Amino acid sequence: MRYSKQRELVMQTVENLCNHPTAEEIYDTAAKECPGLSLGTVYRNLNSLVEAGRVRRVSIPGQADRFDHTLAWHSHLYCTVCGGVTDAEVDEKQVTKLVRGQKGRVQDCAVVFIGVCESCCAAQKAVSEA
């Protein structure tokens, strides 16, 4: 892959945000550093980074695709209530088991959960108790 300053900026933004941002969130952040950047350029660069294996695309049904760096073992929970992304507590043994059990859904080193985050769960519990 040929060097591109904008592509490296997109890659750096994905790594810095570290919360599986959408292309629009990447654009909003990266455009502050590079005013000539367009959303189309962000999409093109993301696609080439995905093809090169430097960025991972995470598809969530009914939501915009999100993008993640390919660094070290990690896991994220996508909240279906607030749409937020939080780190999920998973040890290496669990990760290995999940990767084996979810072929096709788990890519490389990322484990993706779709559910309700702790804060939304607490808010739902408080509403039901009231």
Tab-separated table of C-alpha atoms in Angstrom:
chain	number	residue	atom	x	y	z
A	1	MET	CA	0.000	0.000	0.000
A	2	ARG	CA	1.413	3.385	-1.024
A	3	TYR	CA	1.965	5.995	1.711
A	4	SER	CA	-0.733	8.620	2.013
A	5	LYS	CA	-0.752	11.360	4.638
A	6	GLN	CA	-4.566	11.302	4.765
A	7	ARG	CA	-4.638	7.505	5.081
A	8	GLU	CA	-2.189	7.649	7.985
A	9	LEU	CA	-4.327	10.367	9.607
A	10	VAL	CA	-7.409	8.137	9.282
A	11	MET	CA	-5.457	5.199	10.756
A	12	GLN	CA	-4.170	7.318	13.639
A	13	THR	CA	-7.684	8.620	14.332
A	14	VAL	CA	-9.072	5.055	14.497
A	15	GLU	CA	-6.325	4.108	16.988
A	16	ASN	CA	-6.780	7.247	19.089
A	17	LEU	CA	-10.568	7.018	19.325
A	18	CYS	CA	-10.307	3.320	20.267
A	19	ASN	CA	-14.082	2.980	20.615
A	20	HIS	CA	-14.928	1.482	17.238
A	21	PRO	CA	-15.860	4.812	15.597
A	22	THR	CA	-18.064	5.154	12.534
A	23	ALA	CA	-16.639	6.686	9.354
A	24	GLU	CA	-18.518	9.903	10.192
A	25	GLU	CA	-16.941	10.073	13.678
A	26	ILE	CA	-13.507	9.492	12.148
A	27	TYR	CA	-14.169	12.247	9.615
A	28	ASP	CA	-15.361	14.709	12.304
A	29	THR	CA	-12.164	14.182	14.309
A	30	ALA	CA	-9.670	13.966	11.434
A	31	ALA	CA	-11.105	16.983	9.556
A	32	LYS	CA	-9.947	19.228	12.419
A	33	GLU	CA	-6.339	18.332	11.550
A	34	CYS	CA	-6.816	18.233	7.789
A	35	PRO	CA	-9.509	20.709	6.629
A	36	GLY	CA	-9.288	19.489	3.001
A	37	LEU	CA	-10.379	15.980	4.011
A	38	SER	CA	-13.742	14.777	2.698
A	39	LEU	CA	-16.019	12.030	3.994
A	40	GLY	CA	-15.554	10.190	0.687
A	41	THR	CA	-11.785	10.222	1.181
A	42	VAL	CA	-12.231	8.806	4.690
A	43	TYR	CA	-14.363	5.963	3.277
A	44	ARG	CA	-11.824	5.219	0.513
A	45	ASN	CA	-8.944	5.203	3.002
A	46	LEU	CA	-10.861	3.019	5.453
A	47	ASN	CA	-11.607	0.514	2.691
A	48	SER	CA	-7.941	0.339	1.669
A	49	LEU	CA	-6.869	-0.016	5.333
A	50	VAL	CA	-9.388	-2.852	5.792
A	51	GLU	CA	-8.066	-4.586	2.657
A	52	ALA	CA	-4.489	-4.198	3.936
A	53	GLY	CA	-5.458	-5.704	7.300
A	54	ARG	CA	-4.562	-2.597	9.312
A	55	VAL	CA	-8.168	-1.768	10.277
A	56	ARG	CA	-11.076	-4.087	10.995
A	57	ARG	CA	-14.655	-3.381	9.907
A	58	VAL	CA	-17.304	-4.306	12.486
A	59	SER	CA	-20.787	-4.672	11.006
A	60	ILE	CA	-23.715	-4.359	13.398
A	61	PRO	CA	-27.194	-5.099	12.057
A	62	GLY	CA	-29.276	-1.925	11.721
A	63	GLN	CA	-26.359	0.420	12.507
A	64	ALA	CA	-23.513	2.068	10.640
A	65	ASP	CA	-20.345	0.014	10.240
A	66	ARG	CA	-17.707	0.741	12.844
A	67	PHE	CA	-13.953	0.466	12.495
A	68	ASP	CA	-11.332	-0.828	14.887
A	69	HIS	CA	-7.560	-1.017	15.018
A	70	THR	CA	-5.948	-4.447	14.866
A	71	LEU	CA	-3.829	-4.114	17.995
A	72	ALA	CA	-3.648	-6.755	20.758
A	73	TRP	CA	-6.490	-8.857	22.228
A	74	HIS	CA	-9.439	-6.771	23.257
A	75	SER	CA	-13.194	-6.942	23.356
A	76	HIS	CA	-16.025	-4.472	23.086
A	77	LEU	CA	-19.713	-4.479	23.942
A	78	TYR	CA	-22.035	-2.578	21.600
A	79	CYS	CA	-25.015	-1.326	23.583
A	80	THR	CA	-28.336	-1.765	21.786
A	81	VAL	CA	-29.983	0.878	24.013
A	82	CYS	CA	-27.637	3.906	23.907
A	83	GLY	CA	-25.525	2.851	20.899
A	84	GLY	CA	-22.328	3.273	22.910
A	85	VAL	CA	-19.266	1.055	22.895
A	86	THR	CA	-17.630	-0.101	26.116
A	87	ASP	CA	-14.765	-2.414	26.930
A	88	ALA	CA	-15.961	-5.858	27.900
A	89	GLU	CA	-14.109	-7.809	30.560
A	90	VAL	CA	-12.862	-10.976	28.897
A	91	ASP	CA	-9.786	-12.942	29.888
A	92	GLU	CA	-7.546	-14.665	27.343
A	93	LYS	CA	-9.049	-18.106	27.998
A	94	GLN	CA	-12.560	-16.760	27.353
A	95	VAL	CA	-11.333	-14.976	24.224
A	96	THR	CA	-9.864	-18.183	22.801
A	97	LYS	CA	-13.108	-20.049	23.500
A	98	LEU	CA	-15.202	-17.271	21.944
A	99	VAL	CA	-13.016	-17.058	18.844
A	100	ARG	CA	-13.347	-20.814	18.300
A	101	GLY	CA	-17.100	-20.722	18.911
A	102	GLN	CA	-17.930	-17.710	16.748
A	103	LYS	CA	-16.079	-18.330	13.498
A	104	GLY	CA	-17.091	-15.673	11.004
A	105	ARG	CA	-18.369	-13.262	13.675
A	106	VAL	CA	-15.071	-12.752	15.502
A	107	GLN	CA	-12.322	-11.324	13.376
A	108	ASP	CA	-8.636	-11.515	14.274
A	109	CYS	CA	-8.219	-10.404	17.872
A	110	ALA	CA	-11.490	-8.570	18.509
A	111	VAL	CA	-14.393	-10.062	20.361
A	112	VAL	CA	-17.656	-8.268	19.748
A	113	PHE	CA	-20.658	-8.480	22.039
A	114	ILE	CA	-24.022	-6.937	21.293
A	115	GLY	CA	-26.189	-6.311	24.344
A	116	VAL	CA	-26.952	-3.713	27.015
A	117	CYS	CA	-24.188	-1.794	28.816
A	118	GLU	CA	-24.062	-1.529	32.620
A	119	SER	CA	-25.290	2.082	32.785
A	120	CYS	CA	-28.308	1.390	30.546
A	121	CYS	CA	-29.038	-1.782	32.503
A	122	ALA	CA	-28.934	0.192	35.790
A	123	ALA	CA	-31.200	2.896	34.294
A	124	GLN	CA	-33.707	0.268	33.110
A	125	LYS	CA	-33.652	-1.354	36.552
A	126	ALA	CA	-34.262	2.010	38.267
A	127	VAL	CA	-37.233	2.731	35.983
A	128	SER	CA	-38.746	-0.697	36.625
A	129	GLU	CA	-38.358	-0.301	40.399
A	130	ALA	CA	-40.025	3.137	40.413
